[in-house]
CSV table of C-alpha atoms in Angstrom, one decimal:
chain,number,residue,atom,x,y,z
D,9,MET,CA,154.9,52.8,48.5
D,10,ALA,CA,154.6,50.2,51.3
D,11,THR,CA,153.0,47.4,49.3
D,12,ALA,CA,155.5,47.7,46.4
D,13,ALA,CA,158.5,48.0,48.7
D,14,ILE,CA,157.7,45.2,51.1
D,15,GLY,CA,156.4,43.1,48.1
D,16,GLY,CA,160.1,42.2,47.5
D,17,SER,CA,159.6,39.6,50.3
D,18,HIS,CA,157.1,37.6,48.2
D,19,LEU,CA,159.8,36.5,45.8
D,20,VAL,CA,160.5,33.7,48.2
D,21,ALA,CA,156.9,32.3,48.1
D,22,SER,CA,156.3,32.8,44.4
D,23,THR,CA,159.6,31.3,43.2
D,24,GLN,CA,159.3,28.3,45.5
D,25,ALA,CA,155.7,27.6,44.4
D,26,GLY,CA,156.6,27.6,40.7
D,27,SER,CA,159.7,25.5,41.3
D,28,LEU,CA,158.0,22.8,43.3
D,29,PHE,CA,154.6,22.5,41.5
D,30,GLY,CA,154.9,23.9,38.0
D,31,TRP,CA,151.9,25.8,36.8
D,32,GLN,CA,149.5,24.2,39.2
D,33,LEU,CA,149.3,27.1,41.7
D,34,PHE,CA,149.3,30.0,39.1
D,35,TRP,CA,145.6,30.5,39.7
D,36,LEU,CA,146.1,30.7,43.5
D,37,ILE,CA,148.5,33.6,43.2
D,38,ILE,CA,146.0,35.5,41.1
D,39,VAL,CA,143.1,34.7,43.4
D,40,VAL,CA,144.8,35.7,46.6
D,41,ASN,CA,146.0,39.0,45.2
D,42,VAL,CA,142.6,39.8,43.9
D,43,LEU,CA,140.7,38.9,47.1
D,44,LYS,CA,143.2,40.7,49.4
D,45,TYR,CA,143.0,43.9,47.2
D,46,PRO,CA,139.9,45.5,48.8
D,47,PHE,CA,141.4,45.3,52.3
D,48,PHE,CA,144.7,47.1,51.3
D,49,ARG,CA,142.6,49.6,49.3
D,50,PHE,CA,140.4,50.4,52.4
D,51,GLY,CA,143.4,51.8,54.3
D,52,MET,CA,144.3,54.3,51.6
D,53,GLU,CA,140.6,55.3,51.1
D,54,TYR,CA,140.1,55.9,54.8
D,55,THR,CA,143.1,58.2,55.1
D,56,LEU,CA,142.3,60.0,51.8
D,57,ALA,CA,138.7,60.7,53.0
D,58,THR,CA,139.4,61.5,56.7
D,59,LYS,CA,143.1,62.5,56.8
D,60,GLN,CA,143.4,60.1,59.7
D,61,SER,CA,145.4,56.9,59.9
D,62,LEU,CA,143.9,53.5,60.2
D,63,VAL,CA,145.3,53.3,63.7
D,64,GLU,CA,143.3,56.4,64.7
D,65,GLY,CA,140.3,54.8,63.1
D,66,TYR,CA,140.7,51.6,65.1
D,67,LYS,CA,140.9,53.7,68.3
D,68,GLN,CA,137.6,55.5,67.4
D,69,LYS,CA,135.8,52.2,66.8
D,70,GLY,CA,136.4,51.0,70.3
D,71,PRO,CA,139.0,49.5,72.7
D,72,GLY,CA,138.4,45.9,71.4
D,73,TYR,CA,139.4,46.8,67.9
D,74,PHE,CA,142.3,49.0,69.0
D,75,TYR,CA,143.9,46.6,71.5
D,76,SER,CA,143.5,43.7,69.2
D,77,PHE,CA,145.4,45.6,66.5
D,78,ILE,CA,148.1,46.5,68.9
D,79,ALA,CA,148.6,43.0,70.1
D,80,LEU,CA,148.7,41.4,66.6
D,81,ASN,CA,150.8,44.3,65.3
D,82,ILE,CA,153.5,43.8,67.9
D,83,VAL,CA,153.9,40.1,67.0
D,84,ALA,CA,153.8,40.8,63.3
D,85,ALA,CA,156.4,43.6,63.6
D,86,ILE,CA,158.9,41.3,65.4
D,87,VAL,CA,158.4,38.2,63.2
D,88,ASN,CA,158.4,40.0,59.9
D,89,THR,CA,161.5,42.1,60.9
D,90,ALA,CA,163.3,38.8,61.6
D,91,GLY,CA,162.1,37.2,58.3
D,92,VAL,CA,163.1,40.0,55.9
D,93,LEU,CA,166.4,40.7,57.8
D,94,LEU,CA,167.5,37.1,57.6
D,95,LEU,CA,166.6,36.8,53.9
D,96,THR,CA,168.5,40.0,53.1
D,97,ALA,CA,171.6,38.7,55.0
D,98,SER,CA,171.4,35.4,53.1
D,99,LEU,CA,171.4,37.2,49.8
D,100,LEU,CA,174.4,39.3,50.9
D,101,HIS,CA,176.2,36.3,52.1
D,102,TYR,CA,176.0,34.7,48.7
D,103,ALA,CA,176.9,37.9,46.8
D,104,LEU,CA,180.1,38.7,48.9
D,105,PRO,CA,183.5,37.5,47.7
D,106,VAL,CA,184.5,36.8,51.3
D,107,THR,CA,182.8,34.5,53.8
D,108,ILE,CA,181.0,36.2,56.6
D,109,SER,CA,178.5,34.4,58.8
D,110,VAL,CA,174.8,35.1,58.2
D,111,THR,CA,174.3,36.1,61.8
D,112,LEU,CA,177.1,38.7,61.7
D,113,LEU,CA,175.6,40.1,58.4
D,114,CYS,CA,172.3,40.4,60.1
D,115,TRP,CA,173.9,42.6,62.8
D,116,ILE,CA,175.7,44.7,60.1
D,117,ILE,CA,172.6,45.2,58.0
D,118,LEU,CA,170.5,46.0,61.0
D,119,ALA,CA,173.0,48.6,62.2
D,120,VAL,CA,173.1,50.3,58.7
D,121,CYS,CA,169.3,50.3,58.5
D,122,LEU,CA,169.0,51.8,62.0
D,123,LEU,CA,171.6,54.5,61.1
D,124,ILE,CA,169.6,55.5,58.0
D,125,LEU,CA,166.3,55.6,59.8
D,126,LEU,CA,167.5,57.3,63.0
D,127,LEU,CA,168.9,60.1,60.8
D,128,GLY,CA,165.3,60.6,59.6
D,129,HIS,CA,165.7,60.1,55.8
D,130,PHE,CA,162.1,59.4,55.0
D,131,LYS,CA,162.1,61.0,51.6
D,132,ALA,CA,165.2,59.1,50.6
D,133,LEU,CA,163.6,55.9,51.7
D,134,ASP,CA,160.6,56.6,49.5
D,135,ASN,CA,162.6,57.4,46.4
D,136,VAL,CA,165.2,54.7,46.8
D,137,SER,CA,162.6,51.9,47.3
D,138,LYS,CA,160.9,52.9,44.1
D,139,ILE,CA,164.1,52.9,42.1
D,140,ILE,CA,165.1,49.5,43.5
D,141,MET,CA,161.7,48.0,42.6
D,142,VAL,CA,161.9,49.3,39.1
D,143,LEU,CA,165.4,47.8,38.6
D,144,LEU,CA,164.2,44.4,40.0
D,145,THR,CA,161.1,44.5,37.8
D,146,VAL,CA,163.0,45.3,34.6
D,147,THR,CA,165.7,42.6,35.3
D,148,THR,CA,163.1,39.9,36.2
D,149,VAL,CA,160.9,40.6,33.2
D,150,ALA,CA,164.0,40.4,31.0
D,151,ALA,CA,164.9,37.1,32.5
D,152,LEU,CA,161.4,35.7,32.0
D,153,VAL,CA,161.4,36.8,28.3
D,154,VAL,CA,164.8,35.0,27.8
D,155,ALA,CA,163.5,31.9,29.6
D,156,ILE,CA,160.3,31.8,27.4
D,157,ASN,CA,162.5,32.3,24.3
D,158,ASN,CA,164.8,29.5,25.4
D,159,GLY,CA,161.7,27.3,25.9
D,160,ALA,CA,160.4,28.1,22.4
D,161,ILE,CA,163.8,27.3,20.9
D,162,ASN,CA,164.0,24.0,22.8
D,163,HIS,CA,160.3,23.2,22.6
D,164,GLY,CA,161.0,19.5,22.0
D,165,ALA,CA,162.2,19.1,25.6
D,166,MET,CA,159.3,21.0,27.1
D,167,ASN,CA,156.7,19.3,29.3
D,168,HIS,CA,153.4,21.2,29.5
D,169,GLY,CA,155.0,24.6,29.2
D,170,THR,CA,158.0,23.8,31.4
D,171,MET,CA,161.6,22.8,30.8
D,172,ALA,CA,161.1,19.7,32.9
D,173,PRO,CA,161.9,16.3,31.3
D,174,ALA,CA,159.0,14.9,29.2
D,175,ASP,CA,158.5,12.0,31.6
D,176,TYR,CA,158.6,14.1,34.8
D,177,VAL,CA,155.6,14.0,37.1
D,178,GLY,CA,155.7,16.6,39.7
D,179,PRO,CA,154.1,16.6,43.2
D,180,SER,CA,150.6,17.7,43.7
D,181,PRO,CA,149.9,20.8,45.9
D,182,TYR,CA,146.3,19.6,46.5
D,183,GLU,CA,147.1,17.0,49.2
D,184,LEU,CA,146.3,17.7,52.8
D,185,ALA,CA,149.9,17.6,53.7
D,186,MET,CA,150.6,20.6,51.4
D,187,LEU,CA,148.0,22.8,53.3
D,188,GLY,CA,150.8,24.4,55.4
D,189,PHE,CA,152.8,25.3,52.3
D,190,MET,CA,149.8,26.9,50.6
D,191,VAL,CA,149.0,28.9,53.7
D,192,ALA,CA,152.6,30.1,53.9
D,193,LEU,CA,152.5,31.0,50.2
D,194,MET,CA,149.4,33.2,50.7
D,195,GLY,CA,150.7,34.9,53.9
D,196,TRP,CA,153.2,37.2,52.1
D,197,MET,CA,151.2,37.5,48.9
D,198,PRO,CA,151.6,40.4,48.0
D,199,ALA,CA,152.5,41.5,51.5
D,200,PRO,CA,151.2,41.0,55.1
D,201,ILE,CA,147.9,42.8,55.3
D,202,GLU,CA,148.8,44.9,58.3
D,203,ILE,CA,151.0,46.8,55.8
D,204,SER,CA,147.8,48.7,55.0
D,205,ALA,CA,148.2,50.5,58.3
D,206,ILE,CA,151.8,51.4,57.4
D,207,SER,CA,150.7,52.7,54.0
D,208,SER,CA,148.0,54.7,55.8
D,209,LEU,CA,150.5,56.4,58.1
D,210,TRP,CA,152.9,57.2,55.2
D,211,LEU,CA,150.0,58.7,53.2
D,212,LYS,CA,148.9,60.8,56.2
D,213,GLU,CA,152.5,62.2,56.4
D,214,LYS,CA,152.5,63.0,52.7
D,215,GLN,CA,149.1,64.7,53.1
D,216,GLN,CA,150.8,67.1,55.6
D,217,GLN,CA,153.4,68.0,53.0
D,218,GLN,CA,151.2,68.3,49.8
D,219,VAL,CA,147.6,68.1,48.6
D,220,ILE,CA,146.8,64.5,47.4
D,221,THR,CA,143.4,64.0,45.8
D,222,LYS,CA,141.5,60.7,46.0
D,223,GLN,CA,142.1,60.1,42.3
D,224,GLN,CA,145.9,60.6,42.7
D,225,GLY,CA,146.1,58.5,45.9
D,226,LEU,CA,144.2,55.6,44.5
D,227,PHE,CA,146.2,55.7,41.2
D,228,ASP,CA,149.5,55.5,43.1
D,229,PHE,CA,148.1,52.7,45.3
D,230,ASN,CA,146.7,50.7,42.4
D,231,LEU,CA,150.0,51.0,40.4
D,232,GLY,CA,152.1,49.8,43.3
D,233,TYR,CA,149.7,47.0,44.3
D,234,TRP,CA,149.2,45.5,40.8
D,235,LEU,CA,152.8,45.9,39.9
D,236,THR,CA,153.7,43.9,43.0
D,237,ALA,CA,151.1,41.3,42.1
D,238,ALA,CA,152.3,41.0,38.5
D,239,LEU,CA,155.9,40.7,39.8
D,240,ALA,CA,154.7,37.7,41.9
D,241,LEU,CA,153.5,36.0,38.7
D,242,VAL,CA,156.8,36.8,37.0
D,243,PHE,CA,158.8,35.2,39.8
D,244,PHE,CA,156.5,32.2,39.8
D,245,SER,CA,156.9,31.8,36.0
D,246,LEU,CA,160.6,31.9,36.3
D,247,GLY,CA,160.5,29.2,39.0
D,248,VAL,CA,158.5,27.0,36.7
D,249,LEU,CA,160.5,27.6,33.5
D,250,VAL,CA,164.0,27.4,35.1
D,251,GLN,CA,163.8,25.2,38.2
D,252,TYR,CA,160.7,22.9,37.9
D,253,GLY,CA,161.6,19.3,37.3
D,254,HIS,CA,165.3,19.6,38.2
D,255,VAL,CA,166.9,16.8,40.2
D,256,GLN,CA,168.1,19.3,42.9
D,257,ALA,CA,165.3,20.1,45.4
D,258,VAL,CA,164.3,23.7,45.9
D,259,GLN,CA,165.9,25.0,49.0
D,260,LEU,CA,164.8,27.5,51.7
D,261,GLY,CA,168.0,27.1,53.7
D,262,GLY,CA,169.6,30.6,53.7
D,263,VAL,CA,172.5,30.8,51.3
D,264,ALA,CA,171.3,27.7,49.4
D,265,PHE,CA,168.0,29.5,48.5
D,266,ALA,CA,169.9,32.7,47.7
D,267,LYS,CA,172.1,30.7,45.3
D,268,GLN,CA,169.2,29.0,43.6
D,269,LEU,CA,167.4,32.4,43.2
D,270,ILE,CA,170.4,34.0,41.5
D,271,ASP,CA,171.0,30.8,39.5
D,272,MET,CA,167.6,31.3,37.8
D,273,TYR,CA,168.8,34.6,36.3
D,274,ALA,CA,172.3,33.3,35.4
D,275,LEU,CA,170.8,30.2,33.7
D,276,THR,CA,168.6,32.4,31.5
D,277,MET,CA,170.5,35.6,30.9
D,278,GLY,CA,174.1,34.3,31.2
D,279,GLU,CA,176.8,34.3,33.8
D,280,TRP,CA,177.5,38.0,33.2
D,281,ALA,CA,174.1,38.7,34.9
D,282,ARG,CA,175.0,36.9,38.2
D,283,PRO,CA,176.8,39.8,40.0
D,284,LEU,CA,174.3,42.4,38.6
D,285,VAL,CA,171.2,40.4,39.8
D,286,SER,CA,172.9,39.5,43.1
D,287,GLY,CA,173.2,43.2,43.8
D,288,ILE,CA,169.7,44.1,42.7
D,289,ALA,CA,168.1,41.3,44.7
D,290,PHE,CA,170.1,42.3,47.8
D,291,LEU,CA,169.1,46.0,47.3
D,292,CYS,CA,165.5,44.9,46.9
D,293,MET,CA,165.4,43.0,50.2
D,294,PHE,CA,167.5,45.8,51.9
D,295,GLY,CA,164.8,48.3,50.9
D,296,THR,CA,162.2,45.9,52.2
D,297,THR,CA,164.0,45.6,55.5
D,298,LEU,CA,164.1,49.4,55.8
D,299,THR,CA,160.4,49.6,55.0
D,300,VAL,CA,159.5,47.0,57.6
D,301,LEU,CA,161.6,48.6,60.3
D,302,ASP,CA,160.3,52.1,59.5
D,303,GLY,CA,156.7,51.2,58.9
D,304,TYR,CA,156.0,48.9,61.9
D,305,ALA,CA,157.8,51.3,64.2
D,306,ARG,CA,155.5,54.1,63.0
D,307,THR,CA,152.4,52.1,63.6
D,308,LEU,CA,153.6,51.0,67.1
D,309,ASN,CA,154.5,54.6,67.9
D,310,GLU,CA,151.1,55.9,66.6
D,311,SER,CA,149.3,53.3,68.8
D,312,HIS,CA,151.4,54.5,71.8
D,313,LYS,CA,150.4,58.1,71.1
D,314,LEU,CA,146.7,57.1,71.4
D,315,LEU,CA,147.1,55.3,74.7
D,316,PRO,CA,146.4,57.2,77.9
D,317,VAL,CA,150.1,57.1,78.9
D,318,LYS,CA,152.9,59.6,78.8
D,319,GLN,CA,155.0,59.5,75.7
D,320,SER,CA,158.6,60.6,75.2
D,321,LYS,CA,159.6,62.8,72.3
D,322,HIS,CA,162.0,60.0,71.3
D,323,SER,CA,159.3,57.3,71.4
D,324,LEU,CA,159.5,56.6,67.7
D,325,ASN,CA,163.2,55.8,67.9
D,326,MET,CA,162.6,53.7,71.1
D,327,TRP,CA,160.0,51.6,69.2
D,328,LEU,CA,162.4,51.3,66.3
D,329,LEU,CA,165.2,50.0,68.4
D,330,LEU,CA,162.9,47.7,70.4
D,331,GLN,CA,161.5,46.2,67.3
D,332,ALA,CA,164.9,45.8,65.7
D,333,PHE,CA,166.5,44.0,68.6
D,334,SER,CA,163.4,41.8,69.2
D,335,GLY,CA,163.6,40.7,65.6
D,336,MET,CA,167.3,39.9,66.0
D,337,ALA,CA,166.5,37.9,69.1
D,338,ILE,CA,164.1,35.8,67.0
D,339,ILE,CA,166.8,35.2,64.4
D,340,LEU,CA,169.2,34.0,67.2
D,341,PHE,CA,166.4,31.8,68.6
D,342,PHE,CA,166.0,30.1,65.2
D,343,LYS,CA,169.8,30.0,64.8
D,344,SER,CA,169.7,31.7,61.4
D,345,ALA,CA,167.6,28.9,59.9
D,346,LEU,CA,166.0,30.7,57.0
D,347,GLY,CA,163.5,28.0,56.1
D,348,PRO,CA,161.7,27.6,59.4
D,349,MET,CA,161.9,31.3,60.1
D,350,LEU,CA,160.3,32.3,56.8
D,351,THR,CA,157.7,29.6,57.0
D,352,PHE,CA,156.7,30.7,60.5
D,353,ALA,CA,156.6,34.4,59.4
D,354,MET,CA,154.5,33.7,56.3
D,355,THR,CA,152.1,31.3,58.1
D,356,LEU,CA,151.6,33.8,61.0
D,357,ALA,CA,150.9,36.5,58.4
D,358,PHE,CA,148.1,34.5,56.8
D,359,VAL,CA,146.5,33.3,60.1
D,360,THR,CA,146.2,36.9,61.3
D,361,THR,CA,145.0,38.2,57.9
D,362,PRO,CA,141.3,37.8,58.6
D,363,VAL,CA,141.5,40.0,61.7
D,364,PHE,CA,143.2,42.8,59.9
D,365,ALA,CA,140.9,42.4,56.9
D,366,TRP,CA,137.8,42.7,59.1
D,367,LEU,CA,139.2,45.7,61.0
D,368,ASN,CA,139.7,47.6,57.7
D,369,PHE,CA,136.4,46.5,56.3
D,370,SER,CA,134.4,47.5,59.3
D,371,LEU,CA,136.2,50.8,59.5
D,372,VAL,CA,135.4,52.0,56.0
D,373,ARG,CA,131.8,50.7,56.3
D,374,SER,CA,131.3,53.1,59.2
D,375,GLU,CA,132.6,56.1,57.2
D,376,PRO,CA,129.7,57.6,55.3
D,377,SER,CA,131.9,59.5,52.9
D,378,ILE,CA,133.3,56.3,51.5
D,379,VAL,CA,131.1,54.6,48.9
D,380,HIS,CA,132.1,51.5,47.1
D,381,SER,CA,131.0,50.0,43.8
D,382,PRO,CA,129.1,46.7,43.7
D,383,LEU,CA,132.3,45.0,42.5
D,384,ILE,CA,134.4,46.1,45.5
D,385,ARG,CA,131.6,45.2,47.9
D,386,THR,CA,131.3,41.7,46.3
D,387,LEU,CA,135.1,41.2,46.4
D,388,SER,CA,135.2,42.3,50.1
D,389,TRP,CA,132.6,39.7,51.2
D,390,LEU,CA,134.2,37.0,49.0
D,391,GLY,CA,137.6,37.9,50.4
D,392,LEU,CA,136.4,37.7,54.0
D,393,VAL,CA,134.7,34.3,53.4
D,394,TYR,CA,137.9,33.0,51.7
D,395,LEU,CA,140.3,34.3,54.4
D,396,VAL,CA,138.3,33.2,57.4
D,397,GLY,CA,137.4,29.8,55.9
D,398,PHE,CA,141.0,29.0,54.8
D,399,ALA,CA,142.4,30.1,58.2
D,400,LEU,CA,140.0,28.0,60.1
D,401,VAL,CA,140.6,24.9,58.0
D,402,PHE,CA,144.4,25.4,58.5
D,403,LEU,CA,144.0,25.8,62.3
D,404,VAL,CA,141.8,22.7,62.5
D,405,TRP,CA,144.3,20.7,60.4
D,406,LYS,CA,147.3,22.0,62.4
D,407,PHE,CA,146.0,21.2,65.9
D,408,THR,CA,144.1,17.9,65.3
């Protein structure tokens, strides 16, 4: 569930990449989803095999692993909460017929999310998030089909498979100055990798309610993961077909980005689709915000349980509230600036990815009951080399 639900956040990165660079980064979205796949899968496999969460596994591997996870997870929880909450509020701001400040909408959305979660509706969260993702997927695929059809009808105006003017020459993403953008793009693609720990905890809870075989668990995971990855390519393609080559620059500035996102659907499907898509896009990000709040709070609470300190019976709610208000503090610090906030969140997600990937990889390698095919082992090593190498190059570029 987690990857599919939180995957709504990658619509920002996918759409912007297609809008700015055309088809040039299509391959990168495929590669990053394929190379991240083993590390998300390891979390599900470990819980299916041991009936323990990844957090418990980190604790058993040693204090270095465990405390590294806690430190990075606290930072990720706060930053990603702020990022998805601000994007959700920006979409709602655009969809509402009355003008309400984005900051106030953040407070309102946060209050509603906390009310839902504090009442303990876990099953409702699970079911609703799946419905929302199905609605978003159907609508987006329909918009893409219409965009492709419009391109075929107006093929004379097309420029290398886009609707850009024939003489338009777009920017190149392969310049050193674009490294920061590419890192941000990969950070939330298809989701921050620490989401694997959240998926692991949700799976453990489901195992306590019903019997889940390895085959069932992996089928559900693969369906959610690859659906999310495919949706990234659909958003990317829409960005290319509808926005690439336009005079107006692609925005990441809160309501401006929300407007351009919804415009993509209205331009392809007609004005009748604008309110429908506005609602679906908001619900998608609202579900993502719920998932982030619930999931990270559970991992923080699980880590707290494993520490040699006394724990209150209300500790989960305490972590939820602390995470929520810390995320809101970040939004206030950035003064509701969506562009810098999202870039910061996505960049942090990528830079910390190698650590979480290695944690998952080392954990399943130490579990004798988990045996992988040569393909998964090869993808794992390739993924580690790619993630570590790209992160090091970015850090050297950033600080020199």
